[in-house]
GROMACS .gro file of C-alpha atoms in nm:
model
  463
    1MET     CA    1  -2.010  -2.610   0.023
    2ALA     CA    2  -2.391  -2.603   0.073
    3LEU     CA    3  -2.529  -2.649   0.425
    4TRP     CA    4  -2.877  -2.740   0.544
    5THR     CA    5  -2.858  -2.487   0.825
    6PRO     CA    6  -2.673  -2.153   0.834
    7ASP     CA    7  -2.308  -2.151   0.927
    8PRO     CA    8  -2.292  -2.108   1.307
    9THR     CA    9  -2.046  -1.819   1.261
   10PHE     CA   10  -2.315  -1.617   1.082
   11TYR     CA   11  -2.498  -1.387   1.325
   12PRO     CA   12  -2.816  -1.192   1.250
   13SER     CA   13  -2.713  -0.897   1.466
   14PRO     CA   14  -2.397  -0.740   1.611
   15ARG     CA   15  -2.534  -0.818   1.957
   16ASP     CA   16  -2.539  -1.189   1.871
   17ALA     CA   17  -2.188  -1.169   1.723
   18ALA     CA   18  -2.052  -1.012   2.042
   19THR     CA   19  -2.156  -1.322   2.242
   20ALA     CA   20  -1.985  -1.565   2.002
   21PRO     CA   21  -1.711  -1.806   2.113
   22ALA     CA   22  -1.359  -1.668   2.115
   23GLU     CA   23  -1.135  -1.727   1.815
   24ARG     CA   24  -0.870  -1.998   1.844
   25LEU     CA   25  -0.672  -1.910   1.533
   26ALA     CA   26  -0.557  -1.595   1.358
   27TYR     CA   27  -0.471  -1.593   0.989
   28VAL     CA   28  -0.189  -1.353   0.905
   29ALA     CA   29  -0.086  -1.252   0.552
   30ALA     CA   30   0.293  -1.230   0.525
   31PHE     CA   31   0.502  -1.119   0.228
   32ASP     CA   32   0.860  -1.117   0.104
   33ARG     CA   33   0.970  -0.761   0.033
   34ARG     CA   34   1.240  -0.871  -0.213
   35ALA     CA   35   0.995  -1.093  -0.404
   36GLU     CA   36   1.252  -1.373  -0.405
   37ARG     CA   37   1.043  -1.617  -0.201
   38PRO     CA   38   0.671  -1.689  -0.210
   39ASP     CA   39   0.443  -1.495   0.022
   40ALA     CA   40   0.254  -1.703   0.276
   41MET     CA   41  -0.047  -1.733   0.502
   42ALA     CA   42   0.073  -1.781   0.859
   43VAL     CA   43  -0.163  -1.924   1.121
   44VAL     CA   44  -0.117  -1.818   1.483
   45ASP     CA   45  -0.262  -1.998   1.787
   46THR     CA   46  -0.483  -1.756   1.986
   47ASP     CA   47  -0.619  -2.003   2.244
   48PRO     CA   48  -0.468  -1.915   2.585
   49ALA     CA   49  -0.527  -2.274   2.703
   50SER     CA   50  -0.329  -2.423   2.416
   51PRO     CA   51   0.039  -2.526   2.447
   52GLY     CA   52   0.095  -2.347   2.114
   53TYR     CA   53  -0.052  -2.016   2.232
   54GLY     CA   54   0.112  -1.716   2.069
   55LYS     CA   55   0.305  -1.929   1.824
   56VAL     CA   56   0.285  -1.978   1.448
   57VAL     CA   57   0.124  -2.322   1.419
   58GLY     CA   58   0.027  -2.330   1.052
   59TRP     CA   59   0.185  -2.210   0.729
   60THR     CA   60   0.088  -2.209   0.362
   61ASP     CA   61   0.340  -2.094   0.100
   62LEU     CA   62   0.192  -1.953  -0.220
   63PRO     CA   63   0.313  -2.091  -0.555
   64ASN     CA   64   0.440  -1.761  -0.700
   65THR     CA   65   0.671  -1.476  -0.601
   66GLY     CA   66   0.606  -1.103  -0.599
   67ASP     CA   67   0.239  -1.109  -0.496
   68GLU     CA   68   0.274  -0.878  -0.191
   69LEU     CA   69  -0.024  -1.002   0.008
   70HIS     CA   70  -0.211  -0.716   0.166
   71HIS     CA   71  -0.578  -0.719   0.270
   72PHE     CA   72  -0.794  -1.029   0.246
   73GLY     CA   73  -1.135  -1.152   0.361
   74TRP     CA   74  -1.381  -1.436   0.398
   75ASN     CA   75  -1.590  -1.579   0.117
   76ALA     CA   76  -1.907  -1.551   0.327
   77CYS     CA   77  -2.012  -1.387   0.652
   78SER     CA   78  -2.316  -1.266   0.843
   79SER     CA   79  -2.441  -1.059   0.548
   80ALA     CA   80  -2.546  -1.395   0.400
   81LEU     CA   81  -2.850  -1.374   0.631
   82CYS     CA   82  -2.973  -1.042   0.489
   83PRO     CA   83  -3.330  -1.081   0.367
   84TYR     CA   84  -3.311  -0.915   0.027
   85ALA     CA   85  -3.011  -1.113  -0.101
   86PRO     CA   86  -2.995  -1.425   0.116
   87HIS     CA   87  -2.752  -1.709   0.061
   88PRO     CA   88  -2.752  -1.872   0.406
   89HIS     CA   89  -2.639  -2.214   0.287
   90VAL     CA   90  -2.281  -2.115   0.210
   91GLU     CA   91  -2.019  -2.138   0.483
   92ARG     CA   92  -1.736  -1.923   0.614
   93ARG     CA   93  -1.466  -2.151   0.485
   94TYR     CA   94  -1.247  -1.983   0.224
   95LEU     CA   95  -1.005  -1.694   0.254
   96VAL     CA   96  -1.000  -1.468  -0.052
   97VAL     CA   97  -0.645  -1.335  -0.064
   98PRO     CA   98  -0.535  -1.073  -0.321
   99GLY     CA   99  -0.178  -0.994  -0.418
  100LEU     CA  100  -0.166  -0.617  -0.430
  101ARG     CA  101   0.141  -0.604  -0.653
  102SER     CA  102   0.074  -0.906  -0.878
  103SER     CA  103  -0.305  -0.860  -0.918
  104ARG     CA  104  -0.344  -1.233  -0.853
  105ILE     CA  105  -0.619  -1.358  -0.615
  106TYR     CA  106  -0.584  -1.683  -0.419
  107ILE     CA  107  -0.867  -1.887  -0.268
  108LEU     CA  108  -0.757  -2.075   0.045
  109ASP     CA  109  -0.965  -2.347   0.210
  110THR     CA  110  -0.945  -2.339   0.591
  111LYS     CA  111  -1.189  -2.620   0.673
  112ASP     CA  112  -1.066  -2.909   0.891
  113ARG     CA  113  -0.701  -2.802   0.864
  114ILE     CA  114  -0.459  -2.572   1.042
  115SER     CA  115  -0.260  -2.475   0.733
  116PRO     CA  116  -0.502  -2.357   0.460
  117GLU     CA  117  -0.502  -2.527   0.121
  118ILE     CA  118  -0.491  -2.332  -0.206
  119VAL     CA  119  -0.789  -2.443  -0.414
  120LYS     CA  120  -0.808  -2.177  -0.685
  121VAL     CA  121  -0.596  -1.898  -0.832
  122ILE     CA  122  -0.753  -1.609  -1.023
  123GLU     CA  123  -0.487  -1.476  -1.259
  124PRO     CA  124  -0.450  -1.101  -1.322
  125GLU     CA  125  -0.556  -1.142  -1.686
  126GLU     CA  126  -0.899  -1.266  -1.577
  127LEU     CA  127  -0.951  -0.974  -1.340
  128ALA     CA  128  -0.849  -0.727  -1.611
  129ARG     CA  129  -1.056  -0.892  -1.885
  130ARG     CA  130  -1.375  -0.950  -1.688
  131ALA     CA  131  -1.379  -0.639  -1.465
  132GLY     CA  132  -1.125  -0.398  -1.614
  133TYR     CA  133  -0.927  -0.373  -1.290
  134SER     CA  134  -0.586  -0.448  -1.140
  135ARG     CA  135  -0.417  -0.429  -0.797
  136PRO     CA  136  -0.698  -0.586  -0.589
  137HIS     CA  137  -0.694  -0.452  -0.237
  138THR     CA  138  -0.993  -0.509  -0.003
  139VAL     CA  139  -1.237  -0.801   0.011
  140HIS     CA  140  -1.584  -0.796   0.165
  141CYS     CA  141  -1.851  -1.066   0.158
  142GLY     CA  142  -2.175  -0.894   0.079
  143PRO     CA  143  -2.508  -0.897  -0.099
  144GLU     CA  144  -2.515  -1.126  -0.398
  145GLY     CA  145  -2.145  -1.204  -0.403
  146LEU     CA  146  -1.790  -1.115  -0.309
  147TYR     CA  147  -1.679  -0.757  -0.354
  148VAL     CA  148  -1.313  -0.675  -0.420
  149SER     CA  149  -1.182  -0.319  -0.445
  150ALA     CA  150  -0.898  -0.249  -0.686
  151LEU     CA  151  -0.660   0.046  -0.712
  152GLY     CA  152  -0.592   0.036  -1.085
  153GLY     CA  153  -0.749  -0.008  -1.423
  154ALA     CA  154  -0.671  -0.293  -1.659
  155ASP     CA  155  -0.330  -0.151  -1.755
  156GLY     CA  156  -0.200  -0.197  -1.401
  157GLN     CA  157  -0.064   0.156  -1.366
  158GLU     CA  158  -0.338   0.416  -1.385
  159GLY     CA  159  -0.710   0.432  -1.300
  160PRO     CA  160  -0.990   0.439  -1.257
  161GLY     CA  161  -0.990   0.199  -0.968
  162GLY     CA  162  -1.312   0.049  -0.846
  163ILE     CA  163  -1.487  -0.267  -0.732
  164ALA     CA  164  -1.504  -0.610  -0.896
  165VAL     CA  165  -1.766  -0.870  -0.803
  166LEU     CA  166  -1.686  -1.241  -0.769
  167ASP     CA  167  -1.929  -1.530  -0.745
  168HIS     CA  168  -1.928  -1.650  -0.384
  169LEU     CA  169  -1.952  -2.018  -0.488
  170SER     CA  170  -1.732  -2.055  -0.797
  171PHE     CA  171  -1.512  -1.748  -0.732
  172GLU     CA  172  -1.539  -1.652  -1.096
  173VAL     CA  173  -1.497  -1.282  -1.174
  174LEU     CA  174  -1.846  -1.163  -1.266
  175GLY     CA  175  -1.748  -0.813  -1.371
  176ARG     CA  176  -1.727  -0.451  -1.267
  177TRP     CA  177  -1.965  -0.344  -0.991
  178GLU     CA  178  -2.014   0.022  -1.092
  179ARG     CA  179  -2.282   0.107  -1.344
  180ASP     CA  180  -2.225   0.482  -1.313
  181ARG     CA  181  -1.906   0.590  -1.134
  182GLY     CA  182  -1.965   0.963  -1.174
  183PRO     CA  183  -1.648   1.161  -1.083
  184GLN     CA  184  -1.481   0.880  -0.885
  185TYR     CA  185  -1.133   0.792  -1.015
  186LEU     CA  186  -0.909   0.702  -0.720
  187ALA     CA  187  -0.999   0.401  -0.505
  188TYR     CA  188  -0.900   0.227  -0.183
  189ASP     CA  189  -1.141   0.096   0.082
  190PHE     CA  190  -1.517   0.044   0.068
  191TRP     CA  191  -1.796  -0.050   0.306
  192TRP     CA  192  -2.171  -0.007   0.326
  193HIS     CA  193  -2.481   0.066   0.528
  194ILE     CA  194  -2.642  -0.246   0.398
  195ASN     CA  195  -2.999  -0.182   0.520
  196HIS     CA  196  -2.998   0.164   0.366
  197ASP     CA  197  -2.861   0.064   0.024
  198VAL     CA  198  -2.558   0.289   0.073
  199LEU     CA  199  -2.200   0.205  -0.023
  200VAL     CA  200  -1.905   0.428   0.076
  201THR     CA  201  -1.561   0.434  -0.089
  202SER     CA  202  -1.235   0.610  -0.006
  203GLU     CA  203  -0.922   0.713  -0.199
  204TRP     CA  204  -0.548   0.640  -0.198
  205GLY     CA  205  -0.386   0.660  -0.542
  206THR     CA  206  -0.332   0.476  -0.868
  207PRO     CA  207  -0.066   0.201  -0.878
  208SER     CA  208   0.191   0.437  -1.035
  209MET     CA  209   0.142   0.676  -0.741
  210ILE     CA  210   0.209   0.421  -0.467
  211GLU     CA  211   0.409   0.121  -0.585
  212ASN     CA  212   0.751   0.287  -0.557
  213GLY     CA  213   0.675   0.464  -0.231
  214VAL     CA  214   0.537   0.804  -0.139
  215VAL     CA  215   0.603   1.052  -0.420
  216GLY     CA  216   0.694   1.379  -0.247
  217GLU     CA  217   0.585   1.595  -0.540
  218LEU     CA  218   0.243   1.431  -0.547
  219LEU     CA  219   0.203   1.457  -0.169
  220LEU     CA  220   0.300   1.824  -0.148
  221GLY     CA  221   0.097   1.884  -0.464
  222ARG     CA  222  -0.204   1.738  -0.282
  223GLN     CA  223  -0.262   1.478  -0.551
  224TYR     CA  224  -0.338   1.173  -0.333
  225GLY     CA  225  -0.695   1.089  -0.240
  226HIS     CA  226  -0.891   1.319  -0.007
  227LYS     CA  227  -1.254   1.240  -0.083
  228LEU     CA  228  -1.528   1.004   0.029
  229HIS     CA  229  -1.777   0.877  -0.226
  230PHE     CA  230  -2.134   0.768  -0.154
  231TRP     CA  231  -2.320   0.528  -0.382
  232ASP     CA  232  -2.660   0.369  -0.428
  233LEU     CA  233  -2.571   0.010  -0.340
  234ARG     CA  234  -2.858  -0.154  -0.528
  235LYS     CA  235  -2.843   0.067  -0.837
  236ARG     CA  236  -2.459   0.069  -0.837
  237ARG     CA  237  -2.462   0.440  -0.904
  238HIS     CA  238  -2.252   0.726  -0.767
  239VAL     CA  239  -2.464   0.967  -0.563
  240GLN     CA  240  -2.234   1.219  -0.395
  241GLU     CA  241  -1.871   1.297  -0.315
  242VAL     CA  242  -1.751   1.466   0.002
  243ASP     CA  243  -1.416   1.645  -0.021
  244LEU     CA  244  -1.236   1.652   0.314
  245GLY     CA  245  -0.998   1.920   0.183
  246ASP     CA  246  -0.693   1.856  -0.031
  247GLN     CA  247  -0.454   1.912   0.261
  248TYR     CA  248  -0.589   1.587   0.410
  249GLN     CA  249  -0.396   1.338   0.201
  250MET     CA  250  -0.485   0.970   0.175
  251ALA     CA  251  -0.835   0.912   0.314
  252LEU     CA  252  -0.800   0.538   0.364
  253GLU     CA  253  -0.972   0.306   0.610
  254LEU     CA  254  -1.352   0.308   0.648
  255ARG     CA  255  -1.540   0.164   0.945
  256PRO     CA  256  -1.920   0.204   0.941
  257ALA     CA  257  -2.138   0.151   1.245
  258HIS     CA  258  -2.222  -0.217   1.289
  259ASP     CA  259  -2.571  -0.127   1.408
  260PRO     CA  260  -2.767  -0.157   1.081
  261THR     CA  261  -3.015   0.112   1.187
  262ARG     CA  262  -2.739   0.378   1.196
  263THR     CA  263  -2.584   0.567   0.905
  264TYR     CA  264  -2.253   0.697   1.034
  265GLY     CA  265  -1.899   0.570   1.023
  266PHE     CA  266  -1.534   0.663   1.067
  267ALA     CA  267  -1.265   0.736   0.809
  268GLY     CA  268  -0.892   0.761   0.883
  269VAL     CA  269  -0.672   1.019   0.710
  270VAL     CA  270  -0.300   0.944   0.696
  271ILE     CA  271  -0.153   1.294   0.694
  272SER     CA  272  -0.218   1.667   0.661
  273VAL     CA  273   0.043   1.836   0.443
  274GLU     CA  274  -0.005   2.155   0.643
  275ASP     CA  275   0.126   2.026   0.977
  276LEU     CA  276   0.195   1.648   0.942
  277SER     CA  277  -0.098   1.568   1.171
  278ALA     CA  278  -0.333   1.272   1.117
  279SER     CA  279  -0.706   1.266   1.169
  280VAL     CA  280  -1.025   1.062   1.196
  281TRP     CA  281  -1.353   1.183   1.048
  282THR     CA  282  -1.714   1.087   1.112
  283TRP     CA  283  -1.942   1.069   0.810
  284PHE     CA  284  -2.315   1.114   0.852
  285GLN     CA  285  -2.628   1.219   0.668
  286GLU     CA  286  -2.807   1.543   0.742
  287ASP     CA  287  -3.089   1.710   0.548
  288GLY     CA  288  -3.059   1.447   0.278
  289ARG     CA  289  -2.688   1.512   0.214
  290TRP     CA  290  -2.378   1.321   0.321
  291GLN     CA  291  -2.126   1.513   0.526
  292ALA     CA  292  -1.801   1.447   0.713
  293ARG     CA  293  -1.666   1.611   1.026
  294LYS     CA  294  -1.317   1.584   1.172
  295VAL     CA  295  -1.352   1.439   1.523
  296ILE     CA  296  -0.997   1.330   1.612
  297ASP     CA  297  -0.680   1.525   1.540
  298ILE     CA  298  -0.340   1.374   1.629
  299PRO     CA  299  -0.040   1.609   1.599
  300ALA     CA  300   0.308   1.524   1.478
  301GLU     CA  301   0.577   1.470   1.742
  302PRO     CA  302   0.902   1.673   1.736
  303ALA     CA  303   1.216   1.460   1.694
  304ASP     CA  304   1.590   1.495   1.638
  305PRO     CA  305   1.650   1.493   1.261
  306GLU     CA  306   1.934   1.246   1.321
  307ASP     CA  307   1.673   0.992   1.434
  308LEU     CA  308   1.460   1.038   1.123
  309PRO     CA  309   1.468   0.887   0.773
  310ASP     CA  310   1.571   1.115   0.489
  311LEU     CA  311   1.208   1.170   0.395
  312LEU     CA  312   1.136   1.337   0.732
  313LYS     CA  313   1.468   1.505   0.821
  314PRO     CA  314   1.364   1.846   0.680
  315PHE     CA  315   1.058   1.851   0.907
  316GLY     CA  316   1.223   1.759   1.238
  317ALA     CA  317   0.910   1.570   1.339
  318VAL     CA  318   0.743   1.230   1.318
  319PRO     CA  319   0.394   1.225   1.164
  320PRO     CA  320   0.149   0.988   1.337
  321LEU     CA  321   0.052   0.831   1.003
  322ILE     CA  322  -0.289   0.679   1.076
  323THR     CA  323  -0.274   0.369   0.861
  324ASP     CA  324  -0.559   0.166   1.011
  325ILE     CA  325  -0.861   0.205   1.236
  326ASP     CA  326  -1.103  -0.054   1.373
  327LEU     CA  327  -1.441  -0.023   1.541
  328SER     CA  328  -1.561  -0.277   1.797
  329VAL     CA  329  -1.875  -0.470   1.710
  330ASP     CA  330  -2.076  -0.288   1.979
  331ASP     CA  331  -1.975   0.047   1.818
  332ARG     CA  332  -1.834   0.174   2.148
  333ARG     CA  333  -1.456   0.153   2.099
  334LEU     CA  334  -1.244   0.284   1.813
  335TYR     CA  335  -0.881   0.177   1.778
  336VAL     CA  336  -0.641   0.399   1.584
  337SER     CA  337  -0.299   0.285   1.462
  338CYS     CA  338  -0.033   0.557   1.447
  339TRP     CA  339   0.229   0.369   1.247
  340GLY     CA  340   0.479   0.656   1.240
  341THR     CA  341   0.492   0.742   1.610
  342GLY     CA  342   0.445   0.380   1.721
  343GLU     CA  343   0.122   0.435   1.914
  344ILE     CA  344  -0.211   0.253   1.930
  345LYS     CA  345  -0.493   0.465   2.070
  346GLN     CA  346  -0.826   0.356   2.217
  347TYR     CA  347  -1.127   0.589   2.203
  348ASP     CA  348  -1.473   0.578   2.351
  349VAL     CA  349  -1.696   0.660   2.053
  350SER     CA  350  -2.033   0.598   2.215
  351ASP     CA  351  -2.100   0.947   2.083
  352PRO     CA  352  -1.945   0.927   1.736
  353PHE     CA  353  -1.909   1.305   1.716
  354THR     CA  354  -1.715   1.349   2.041
  355PRO     CA  355  -1.462   1.065   2.078
  356VAL     CA  356  -1.282   1.047   2.412
  357GLU     CA  357  -0.932   0.898   2.430
  358ILE     CA  358  -0.926   0.636   2.707
  359GLY     CA  359  -0.610   0.440   2.633
  360SER     CA  360  -0.272   0.459   2.462
  361LEU     CA  361   0.019   0.216   2.417
  362ARG     CA  362   0.357   0.255   2.249
  363ILE     CA  363   0.541  -0.007   2.049
  364GLY     CA  364   0.800   0.044   1.775
  365GLY     CA  365   0.795   0.385   1.609
  366ILE     CA  366   1.026   0.577   1.379
  367ALA     CA  367   1.210   0.766   1.655
  368ARG     CA  368   1.130   0.557   1.965
  369THR     CA  369   1.175   0.186   1.868
  370GLN     CA  370   0.973   0.101   2.181
  371ALA     CA  371   1.010  -0.265   2.285
  372HIS     CA  372   0.736  -0.514   2.370
  373PRO     CA  373   0.714  -0.598   2.743
  374ALA     CA  374   0.777  -0.964   2.661
  375ALA     CA  375   1.118  -0.871   2.516
  376PRO     CA  376   1.216  -0.539   2.677
  377ASP     CA  377   1.572  -0.548   2.541
  378VAL     CA  378   1.466  -0.583   2.175
  379PRO     CA  379   1.407  -0.245   2.004
  380LEU     CA  380   1.130  -0.273   1.746
  381ARG     CA  381   1.093  -0.116   1.405
  382GLY     CA  382   0.765  -0.056   1.234
  383GLY     CA  383   0.468   0.040   1.445
  384PRO     CA  384   0.109  -0.061   1.511
  385GLN     CA  385  -0.025  -0.096   1.158
  386MET     CA  386  -0.308  -0.338   1.088
  387VAL     CA  387  -0.540  -0.362   1.388
  388GLU     CA  388  -0.811  -0.625   1.433
  389VAL     CA  389  -1.064  -0.655   1.716
  390SER     CA  390  -1.231  -0.978   1.828
  391ARG     CA  391  -1.608  -1.005   1.795
  392ASP     CA  392  -1.659  -0.973   2.171
  393GLY     CA  393  -1.437  -0.665   2.180
  394ARG     CA  394  -1.201  -0.807   2.441
  395ARG     CA  395  -0.889  -0.866   2.229
  396VAL     CA  396  -0.700  -0.643   1.988
  397TYR     CA  397  -0.436  -0.778   1.750
  398LEU     CA  398  -0.161  -0.573   1.581
  399THR     CA  399   0.093  -0.632   1.306
  400ASN     CA  400   0.372  -0.397   1.203
  401SER     CA  401   0.427  -0.380   0.824
  402LEU     CA  402   0.243  -0.128   0.606
  403TYR     CA  403   0.346  -0.178   0.242
  404GLY     CA  404   0.689  -0.280   0.117
  405ALA     CA  405   0.801   0.036  -0.061
  406TRP     CA  406   0.659   0.259   0.212
  407ASP     CA  407   0.818   0.046   0.488
  408ASP     CA  408   1.154   0.115   0.325
  409GLN     CA  409   1.103   0.492   0.314
  410PHE     CA  410   0.991   0.540   0.673
  411TYR     CA  411   1.194   0.256   0.829
  412PRO     CA  412   1.504   0.231   0.604
  413GLU     CA  413   1.680   0.002   0.853
  414GLY     CA  414   1.394  -0.247   0.808
  415VAL     CA  415   1.070  -0.307   0.993
  416GLY     CA  416   1.144  -0.659   1.107
  417ALA     CA  417   0.839  -0.871   1.183
  418TRP     CA  418   0.614  -0.880   1.487
  419MET     CA  419   0.258  -0.933   1.603
  420ALA     CA  420   0.110  -0.828   1.936
  421LYS     CA  421  -0.211  -0.872   2.132
  422ILE     CA  422  -0.378  -0.625   2.369
  423ASP     CA  423  -0.633  -0.690   2.640
  424ALA     CA  424  -0.898  -0.430   2.559
  425GLY     CA  425  -1.026  -0.402   2.918
  426THR     CA  426  -0.696  -0.320   3.086
  427PHE     CA  427  -0.545  -0.188   2.763
  428ALA     CA  428  -0.218  -0.368   2.824
  429PHE     CA  429  -0.006  -0.597   2.608
  430ASP     CA  430  -0.040  -0.971   2.662
  431GLU     CA  431   0.316  -1.075   2.751
  432ARG     CA  432   0.246  -1.436   2.650
  433PHE     CA  433   0.161  -1.337   2.294
  434PHE     CA  434   0.445  -1.196   2.086
  435PRO     CA  435   0.533  -1.391   1.770
  436HIS     CA  436   0.820  -1.203   1.607
  437GLY     CA  437   1.143  -1.225   1.413
  438ASP     CA  438   1.214  -1.574   1.280
  439ASP     CA  439   0.863  -1.688   1.371
  440PHE     CA  440   0.755  -1.534   1.037
  441ARG     CA  441   1.042  -1.701   0.846
  442GLY     CA  442   1.182  -1.377   0.708
  443LEU     CA  443   0.847  -1.245   0.582
  444ARG     CA  444   0.665  -0.929   0.692
  445PRO     CA  445   0.323  -0.975   0.856
  446HIS     CA  446   0.038  -0.755   0.742
  447GLN     CA  447  -0.336  -0.812   0.784
  448VAL     CA  448  -0.499  -1.040   1.042
  449ARG     CA  449  -0.827  -1.225   1.007
  450LEU     CA  450  -0.974  -1.412   1.303
  451GLN     CA  451  -1.130  -1.757   1.289
  452GLY     CA  452  -1.508  -1.722   1.276
  453GLY     CA  453  -1.500  -1.352   1.195
  454ASP     CA  454  -1.389  -1.029   1.355
  455ALA     CA  455  -1.487  -0.665   1.392
  456SER     CA  456  -1.404  -0.566   1.034
  457SER     CA  457  -1.519  -0.874   0.841
  458ASP     CA  458  -1.899  -0.886   0.886
  459SER     CA  459  -2.202  -0.667   0.827
  460TYR     CA  460  -2.542  -0.727   0.980
  461CYS     CA  461  -2.901  -0.669   0.873
  462TYR     CA  462  -3.076  -0.699   1.210
  463PRO     CA  463  -3.022  -0.465   1.508
   0.00000   0.00000   0.00000
């Protein structure tokens, strides 16, 4: 695994990353909702010059059932070049793939093969024993190791959730990251301002709050996460919490500025219990304190109750449900997935405090079932969910499944399976790229990672 020179997919700065060669493969986590078949890693050809373009060309079945693959990441990335914790002789080779429901973590080798090979399995007992966590969720390659957020404590049902650290060579679980967690209890996403020794975390809920779907009493009781937490990255100590307001339920995805000299970022909030709207917030530091300001507000859309699932019939409206956001590597474009209404929005965020909407596309949606232009007669369920942007900012990839139990509540007729690609310049769907239906062999596609890295996989230490 050691190299004499740094991996060529490691870039000192976001500017260097934006000039990198285009990806030729996309890795897509896909899961079986009924837990009767193994989940899998699908590999999709993204090279427009290839005869296999837009098709699933690789496939790796996992050895177990019931994992529910969710978010995953690379073992190493551009943060390996950071000067205070360098490890430049590793390579971006392995996918670290957690099962959100099983608490199992798979290590998949992608080198010199289309279909990745499973080389290690971390069982849930090891994660619980060594770190005290369960339900691993998000993976980031960072200073001194691999960081994996987890929603639950060792019992697999309640909290506190937090972050486990894995060795980036052996993939052994080293232990819990937090030395002093302060008031933090709920967990979800995390990211950092690596040059400023700042880590940021967000909140969803404990496993018992999410694994059987949205619990109406908890949502209306404002019990899901609504805070951001700021930490001293080097000291592993909680510094400050910022409460967005308990009406803003489920503060999930975090996307910090890629420019390592800046200390702002964006957080997506799934829903307001006051009006079913969704929102995006900018966090920033002012007068020595962290703050957050709502900068994007997306209202619910009225709909005929007959077109709505039971969960939404009393409201007569479709909530946008912001379930993912992604920031281009140049920090100029923010993409916002509205999984409920079936809309993907593009914003100019050159000024992070005054985003300007510059593009919108519809596909799927609870009430609309908008088709893809490549198959205009095929109504689609699900909506833009996971969104991933290429390093050069020119391509945007979407998949449509959120989380099994929640899919079933909002799309009771099923979400199907599809993946789409958008040209960021024209903001139009690529009609040649639409793997869907049987292409995913009956599984539901979730997160996408791009060969060589993407807009949400790397952090940089040089401007």
